[in-house]
Short mmCIF file of C-alpha atoms and ligand atoms in Angstrom, two decimals:
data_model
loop_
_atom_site.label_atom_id
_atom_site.label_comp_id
_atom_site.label_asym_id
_atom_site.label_seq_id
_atom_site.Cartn_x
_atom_site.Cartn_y
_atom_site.Cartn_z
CA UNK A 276 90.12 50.13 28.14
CA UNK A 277 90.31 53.68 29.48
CA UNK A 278 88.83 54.33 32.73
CA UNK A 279 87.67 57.48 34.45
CA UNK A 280 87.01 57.35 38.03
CA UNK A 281 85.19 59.66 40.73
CA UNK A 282 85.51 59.70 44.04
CA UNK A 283 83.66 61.69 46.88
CA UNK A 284 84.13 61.89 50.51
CA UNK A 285 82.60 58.14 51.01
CA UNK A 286 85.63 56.98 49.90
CA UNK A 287 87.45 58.73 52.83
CA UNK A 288 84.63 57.43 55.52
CA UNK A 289 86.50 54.23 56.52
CA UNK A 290 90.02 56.17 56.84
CA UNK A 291 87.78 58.27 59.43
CA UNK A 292 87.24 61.05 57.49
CA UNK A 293 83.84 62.74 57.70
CA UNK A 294 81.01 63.05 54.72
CA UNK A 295 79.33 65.54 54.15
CA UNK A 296 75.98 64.66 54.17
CA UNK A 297 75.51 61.59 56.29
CA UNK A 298 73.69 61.41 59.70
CA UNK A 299 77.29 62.01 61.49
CA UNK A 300 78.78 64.28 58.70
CA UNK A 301 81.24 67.23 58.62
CA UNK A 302 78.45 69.97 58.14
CA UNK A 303 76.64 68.47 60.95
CA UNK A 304 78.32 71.04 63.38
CA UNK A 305 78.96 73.70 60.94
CA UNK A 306 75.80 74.68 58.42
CA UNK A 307 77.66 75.37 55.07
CA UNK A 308 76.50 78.46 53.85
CA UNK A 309 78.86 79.65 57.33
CA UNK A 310 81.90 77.93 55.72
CA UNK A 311 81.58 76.71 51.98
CA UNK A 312 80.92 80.31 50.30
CA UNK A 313 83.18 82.69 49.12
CA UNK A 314 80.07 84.95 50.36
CA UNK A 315 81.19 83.41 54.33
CA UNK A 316 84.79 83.77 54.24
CA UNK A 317 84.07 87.49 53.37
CA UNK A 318 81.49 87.81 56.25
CA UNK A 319 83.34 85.31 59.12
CA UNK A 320 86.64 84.89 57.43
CA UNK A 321 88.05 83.45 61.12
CA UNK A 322 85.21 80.79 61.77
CA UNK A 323 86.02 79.68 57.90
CA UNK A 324 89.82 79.40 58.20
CA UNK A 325 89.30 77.90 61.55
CA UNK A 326 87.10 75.01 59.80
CA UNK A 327 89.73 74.34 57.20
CA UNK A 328 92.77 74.77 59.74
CA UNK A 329 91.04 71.82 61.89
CA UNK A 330 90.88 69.92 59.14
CA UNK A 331 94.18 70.59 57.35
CA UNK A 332 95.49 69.47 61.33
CA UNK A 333 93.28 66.13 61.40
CA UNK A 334 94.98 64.40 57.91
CA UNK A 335 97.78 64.15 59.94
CA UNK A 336 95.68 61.39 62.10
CA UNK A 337 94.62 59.41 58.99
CA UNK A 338 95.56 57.35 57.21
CA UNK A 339 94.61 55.81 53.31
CA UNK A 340 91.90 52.57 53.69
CA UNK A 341 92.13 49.75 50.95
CA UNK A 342 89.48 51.76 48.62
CA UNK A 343 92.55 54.45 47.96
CA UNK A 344 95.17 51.87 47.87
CA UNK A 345 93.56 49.71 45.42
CA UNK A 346 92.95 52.18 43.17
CA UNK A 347 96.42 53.20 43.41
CA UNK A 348 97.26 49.88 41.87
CA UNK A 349 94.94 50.55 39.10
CA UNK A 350 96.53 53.69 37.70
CA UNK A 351 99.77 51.74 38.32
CA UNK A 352 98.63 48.82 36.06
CA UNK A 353 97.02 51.35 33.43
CA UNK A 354 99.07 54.14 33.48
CA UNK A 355 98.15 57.13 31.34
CA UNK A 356 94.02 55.13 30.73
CA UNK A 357 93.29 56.04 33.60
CA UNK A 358 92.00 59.00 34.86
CA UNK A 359 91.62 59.89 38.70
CA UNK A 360 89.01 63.21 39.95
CA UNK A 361 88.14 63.58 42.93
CA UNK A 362 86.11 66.09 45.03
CA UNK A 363 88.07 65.31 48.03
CA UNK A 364 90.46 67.91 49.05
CA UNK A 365 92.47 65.27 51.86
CA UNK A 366 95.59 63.93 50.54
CA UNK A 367 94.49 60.00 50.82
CA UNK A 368 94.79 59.13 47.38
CA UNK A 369 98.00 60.44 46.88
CA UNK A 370 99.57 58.23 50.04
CA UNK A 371 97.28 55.63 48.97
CA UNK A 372 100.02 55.41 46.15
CA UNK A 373 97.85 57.49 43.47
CA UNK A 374 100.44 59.48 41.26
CA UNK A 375 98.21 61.64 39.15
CA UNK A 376 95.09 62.54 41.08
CA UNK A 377 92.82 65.37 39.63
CA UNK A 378 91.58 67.40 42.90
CA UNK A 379 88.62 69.36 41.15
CA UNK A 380 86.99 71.07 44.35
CA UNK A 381 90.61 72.08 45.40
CA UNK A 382 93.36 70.86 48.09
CA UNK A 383 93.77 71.46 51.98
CA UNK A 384 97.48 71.45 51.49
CA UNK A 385 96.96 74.15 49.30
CA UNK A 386 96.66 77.66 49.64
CA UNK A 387 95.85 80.47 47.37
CA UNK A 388 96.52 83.88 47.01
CA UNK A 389 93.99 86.33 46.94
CA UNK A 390 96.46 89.25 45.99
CA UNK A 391 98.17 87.82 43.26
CA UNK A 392 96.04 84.53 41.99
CA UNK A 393 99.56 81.73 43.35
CA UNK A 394 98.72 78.46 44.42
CA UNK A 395 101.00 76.88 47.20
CA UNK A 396 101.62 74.05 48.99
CA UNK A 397 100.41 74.93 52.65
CA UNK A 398 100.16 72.88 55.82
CA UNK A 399 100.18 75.28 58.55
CA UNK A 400 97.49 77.56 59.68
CA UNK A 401 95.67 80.07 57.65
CA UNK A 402 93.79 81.53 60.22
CA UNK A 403 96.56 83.94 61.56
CA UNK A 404 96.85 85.62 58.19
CA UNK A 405 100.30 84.88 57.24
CA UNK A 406 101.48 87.09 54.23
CA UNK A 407 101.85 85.33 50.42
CA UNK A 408 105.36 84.28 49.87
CA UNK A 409 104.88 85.21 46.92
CA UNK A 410 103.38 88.72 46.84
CA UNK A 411 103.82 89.67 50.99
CA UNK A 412 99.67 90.35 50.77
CA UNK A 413 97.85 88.93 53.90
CA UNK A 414 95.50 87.68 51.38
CA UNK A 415 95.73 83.84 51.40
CA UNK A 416 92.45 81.50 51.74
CA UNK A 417 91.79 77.95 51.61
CA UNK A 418 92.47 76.65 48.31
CA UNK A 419 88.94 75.08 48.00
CA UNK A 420 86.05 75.35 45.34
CA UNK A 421 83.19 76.37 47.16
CA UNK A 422 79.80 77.08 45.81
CA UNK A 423 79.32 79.36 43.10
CA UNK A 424 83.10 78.71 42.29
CA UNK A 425 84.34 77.10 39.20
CA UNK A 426 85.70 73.35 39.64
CA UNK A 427 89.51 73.40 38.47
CA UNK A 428 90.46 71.66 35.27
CA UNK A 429 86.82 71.23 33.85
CA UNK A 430 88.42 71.03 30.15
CA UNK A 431 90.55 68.65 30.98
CA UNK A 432 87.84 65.97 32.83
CA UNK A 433 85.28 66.60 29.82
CA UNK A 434 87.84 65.59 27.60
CA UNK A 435 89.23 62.76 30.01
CA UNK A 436 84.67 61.55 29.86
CA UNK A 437 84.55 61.80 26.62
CA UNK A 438 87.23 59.03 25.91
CA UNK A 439 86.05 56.95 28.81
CA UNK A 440 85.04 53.06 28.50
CA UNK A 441 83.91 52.59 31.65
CA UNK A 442 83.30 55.70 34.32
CA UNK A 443 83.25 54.60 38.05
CA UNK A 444 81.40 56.78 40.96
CA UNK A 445 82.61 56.28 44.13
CA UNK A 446 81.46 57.27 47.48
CA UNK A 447 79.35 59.92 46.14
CA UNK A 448 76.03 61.62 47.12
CA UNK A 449 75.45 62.72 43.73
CA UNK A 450 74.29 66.12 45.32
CA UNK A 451 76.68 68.70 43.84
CA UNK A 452 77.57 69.50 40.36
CA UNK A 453 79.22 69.46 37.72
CA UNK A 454 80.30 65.98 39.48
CA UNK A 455 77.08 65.04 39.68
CA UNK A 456 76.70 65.14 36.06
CA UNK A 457 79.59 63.32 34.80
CA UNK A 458 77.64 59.90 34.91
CA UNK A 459 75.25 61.35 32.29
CA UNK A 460 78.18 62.92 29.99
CA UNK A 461 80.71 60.36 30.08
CA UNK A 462 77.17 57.85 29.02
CA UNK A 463 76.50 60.20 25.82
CA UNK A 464 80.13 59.61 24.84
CA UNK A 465 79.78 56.09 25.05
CA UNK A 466 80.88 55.20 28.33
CA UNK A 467 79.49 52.12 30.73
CA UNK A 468 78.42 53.83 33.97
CA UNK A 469 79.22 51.77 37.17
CA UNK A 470 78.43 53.31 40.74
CA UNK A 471 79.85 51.83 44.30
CA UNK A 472 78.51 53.95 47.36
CA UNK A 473 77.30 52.72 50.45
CA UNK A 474 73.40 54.01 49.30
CA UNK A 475 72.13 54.66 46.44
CA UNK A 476 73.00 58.09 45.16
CA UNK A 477 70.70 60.75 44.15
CA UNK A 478 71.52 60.06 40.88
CA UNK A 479 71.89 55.68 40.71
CA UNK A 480 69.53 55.28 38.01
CA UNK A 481 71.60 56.53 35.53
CA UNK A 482 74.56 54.00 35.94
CA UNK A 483 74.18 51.17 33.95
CA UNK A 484 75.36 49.00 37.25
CA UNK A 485 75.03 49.79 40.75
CA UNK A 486 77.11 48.35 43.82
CA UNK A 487 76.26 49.12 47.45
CA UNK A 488 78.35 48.84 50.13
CA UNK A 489 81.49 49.93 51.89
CA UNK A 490 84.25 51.38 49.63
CA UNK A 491 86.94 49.68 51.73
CA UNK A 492 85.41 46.28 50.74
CA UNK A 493 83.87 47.46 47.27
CA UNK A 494 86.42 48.97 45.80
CA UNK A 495 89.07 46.00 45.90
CA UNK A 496 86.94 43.64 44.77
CA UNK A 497 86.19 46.12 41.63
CA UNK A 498 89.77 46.61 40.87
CA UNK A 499 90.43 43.03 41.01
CA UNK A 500 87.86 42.15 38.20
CA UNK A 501 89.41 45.05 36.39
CA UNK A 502 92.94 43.62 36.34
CA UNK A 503 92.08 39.58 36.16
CA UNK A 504 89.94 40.79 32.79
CA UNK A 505 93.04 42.50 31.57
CA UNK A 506 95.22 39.07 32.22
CA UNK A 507 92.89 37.13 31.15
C1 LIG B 188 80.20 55.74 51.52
C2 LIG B 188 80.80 55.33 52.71
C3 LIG B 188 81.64 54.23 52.61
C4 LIG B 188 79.61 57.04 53.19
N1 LIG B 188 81.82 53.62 51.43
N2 LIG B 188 80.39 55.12 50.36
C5 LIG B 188 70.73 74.04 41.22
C6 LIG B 188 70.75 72.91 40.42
C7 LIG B 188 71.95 72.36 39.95
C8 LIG B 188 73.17 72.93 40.30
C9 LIG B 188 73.14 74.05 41.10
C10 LIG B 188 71.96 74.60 41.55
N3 LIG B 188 72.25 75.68 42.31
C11 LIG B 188 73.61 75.82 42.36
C12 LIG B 188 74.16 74.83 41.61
C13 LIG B 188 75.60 74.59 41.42
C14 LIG B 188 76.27 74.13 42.71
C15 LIG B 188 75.54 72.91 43.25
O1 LIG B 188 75.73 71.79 42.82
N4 LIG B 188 74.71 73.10 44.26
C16 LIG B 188 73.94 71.98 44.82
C17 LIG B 188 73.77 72.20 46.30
C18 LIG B 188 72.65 71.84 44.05
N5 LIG B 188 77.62 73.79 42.35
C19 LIG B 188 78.60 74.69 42.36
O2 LIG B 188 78.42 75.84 42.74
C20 LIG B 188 79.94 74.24 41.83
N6 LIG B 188 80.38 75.15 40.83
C21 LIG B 188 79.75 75.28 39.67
O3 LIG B 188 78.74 74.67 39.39
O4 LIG B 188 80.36 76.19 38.83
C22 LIG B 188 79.74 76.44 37.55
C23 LIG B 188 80.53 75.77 36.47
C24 LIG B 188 80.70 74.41 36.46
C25 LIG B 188 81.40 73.79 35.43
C26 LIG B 188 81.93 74.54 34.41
C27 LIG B 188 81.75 75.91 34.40
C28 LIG B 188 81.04 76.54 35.43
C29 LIG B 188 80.98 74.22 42.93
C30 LIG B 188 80.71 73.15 43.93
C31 LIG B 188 81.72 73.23 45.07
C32 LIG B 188 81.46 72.19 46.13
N7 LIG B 188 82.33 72.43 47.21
C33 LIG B 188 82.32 71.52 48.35
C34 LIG B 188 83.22 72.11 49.46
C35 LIG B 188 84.70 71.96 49.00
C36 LIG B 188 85.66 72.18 50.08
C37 LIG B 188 85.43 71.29 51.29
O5 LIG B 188 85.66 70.07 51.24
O6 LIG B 188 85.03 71.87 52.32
O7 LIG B 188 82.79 70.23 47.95
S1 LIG B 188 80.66 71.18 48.93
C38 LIG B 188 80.98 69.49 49.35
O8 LIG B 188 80.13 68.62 48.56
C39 LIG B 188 82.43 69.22 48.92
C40 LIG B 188 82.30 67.86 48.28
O9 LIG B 188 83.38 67.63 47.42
C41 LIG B 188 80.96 67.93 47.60
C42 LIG B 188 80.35 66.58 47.27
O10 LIG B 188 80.10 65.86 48.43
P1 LIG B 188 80.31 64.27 48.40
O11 LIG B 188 81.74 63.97 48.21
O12 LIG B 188 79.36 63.66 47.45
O13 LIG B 188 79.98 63.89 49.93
P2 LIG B 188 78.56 63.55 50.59
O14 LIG B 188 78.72 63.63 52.06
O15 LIG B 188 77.48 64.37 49.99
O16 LIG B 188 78.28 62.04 50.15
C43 LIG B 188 79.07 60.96 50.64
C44 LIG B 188 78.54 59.68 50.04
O17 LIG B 188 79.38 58.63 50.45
C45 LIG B 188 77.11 59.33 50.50
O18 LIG B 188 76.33 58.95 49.36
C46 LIG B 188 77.31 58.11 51.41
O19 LIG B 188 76.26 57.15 51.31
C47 LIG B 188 78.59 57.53 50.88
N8 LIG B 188 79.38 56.81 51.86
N9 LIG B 188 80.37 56.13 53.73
C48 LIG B 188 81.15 54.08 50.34
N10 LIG B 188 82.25 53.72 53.73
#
């Protein structure tokens, strides 16, 4: 059975992470057309790098909850079926013991170069305009997708939903596409839809099967039915 699976910043929550869109979330203190448009970082380039810098700083206080380590197991026990996108841009997965994870709205630990188009691994500051190692340009920004920006890798997940079994939402709003889309492509190609989010998402009537609750809770449970069918 191949499985594709989507996470969004819910699945982060219980590792303290903030959403984005819950009563306590990230954009609560910043509104995001000041820090999630290419159009902001031209017109307040400081107060956007500052936003990212903050949180680039702050994974260094988290840590991966069972919802990231469980699905770690997963792509251990089923290798190259299955397929890991997220819209996260912390690094939770990865130390959650995720080898291959598909960061489609970009990574803090990334930069990228607006002077020559490199992509970097980055964990200091961008906000004091160091020059491209690359290049020597002053030109590096947050290697993010913000609005009006095209995900990375979009060939690659529509060919990953098209030969999907099952595709698993997780900690999503459902808010923002493409991702909030993929439920409704992956289900034209065939695919079960299954969604696991605290609330129901903007979009949980198209999954076949909805779960609500905590991902730290949800999530293991999941990934336990997943592997006991496989032995079983
Ligand atoms: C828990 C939990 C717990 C909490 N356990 N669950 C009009 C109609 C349709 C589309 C558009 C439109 N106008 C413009 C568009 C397109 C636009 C868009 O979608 N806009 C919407 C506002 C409508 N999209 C784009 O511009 C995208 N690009 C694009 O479309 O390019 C065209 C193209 C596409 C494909 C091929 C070719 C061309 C780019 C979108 C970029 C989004 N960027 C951001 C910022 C990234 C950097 C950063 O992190 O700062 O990505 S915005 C922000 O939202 C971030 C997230 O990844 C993304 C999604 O948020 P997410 O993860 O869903 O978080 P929340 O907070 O919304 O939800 C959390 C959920 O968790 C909630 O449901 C909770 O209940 C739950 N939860 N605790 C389980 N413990």
């Amino acid at each position: 059975m191949r499985i594709v699976v989507l996470t969004g910043a819910g699945i982060s929550a219980e590792s303290g992470v903030a959403t984005f869109r819950d009563s306590d979330g990230l954009w609560e203190g910043h509104d995001v057309e000041d820090v999630a448009t290419p159009e902001a970082f031209e017109r307040q380039p400081s107060v956007v790098h500052g936003f990212y810098d903050d949180r680039r700083a702050a994974l260094a206080g988290v840590e991966p909850n069972p919802a990231h380590r469980a699905l770690g197991r997963l792509g251990d026990v089923l290798g190259d079926d299955f397929f890991l996108v997220t819209q996260n841009i912390d690094d939770l997965h990865e130390r959650g013991g995720s080898a291959h994870v598909h960061h489609m709205h970009g990574e803090l630990r990334s930069a990228l170069c607006r002077g020559c188009g490199a992509r970097m691994s980055w964990t200091r500051e961008l906000s004091d305009y160091p020059p491209c190692p690359g290049c020597g340009v002053s030109e590096l920004r947050p290697d993010v997708v913000w609005f009006g920006e095209v995900p990375y890798g979009m060939d690659l997940i529509q060919l990953q939903l098209t030969r999907a079994d099952l595709f698993v939402s997780i900690g999503t709003s459902g808010a923002v596409y493409p991702a909030a889309g993929f439920v409704q492509y992956a289900a034209r190609h065939g695919a079960r839809t299954l969604e696991l989010n605290l609330m129901p998402s903007e979009g949980t009537h198209f999954f076949d099967e909805a779960r609500h609750g905590r991902a730290g809770e949800l999530v293991p449970v999941w990934v336990d039915e997943v592997l006991a069918g496989r032995s079983g």
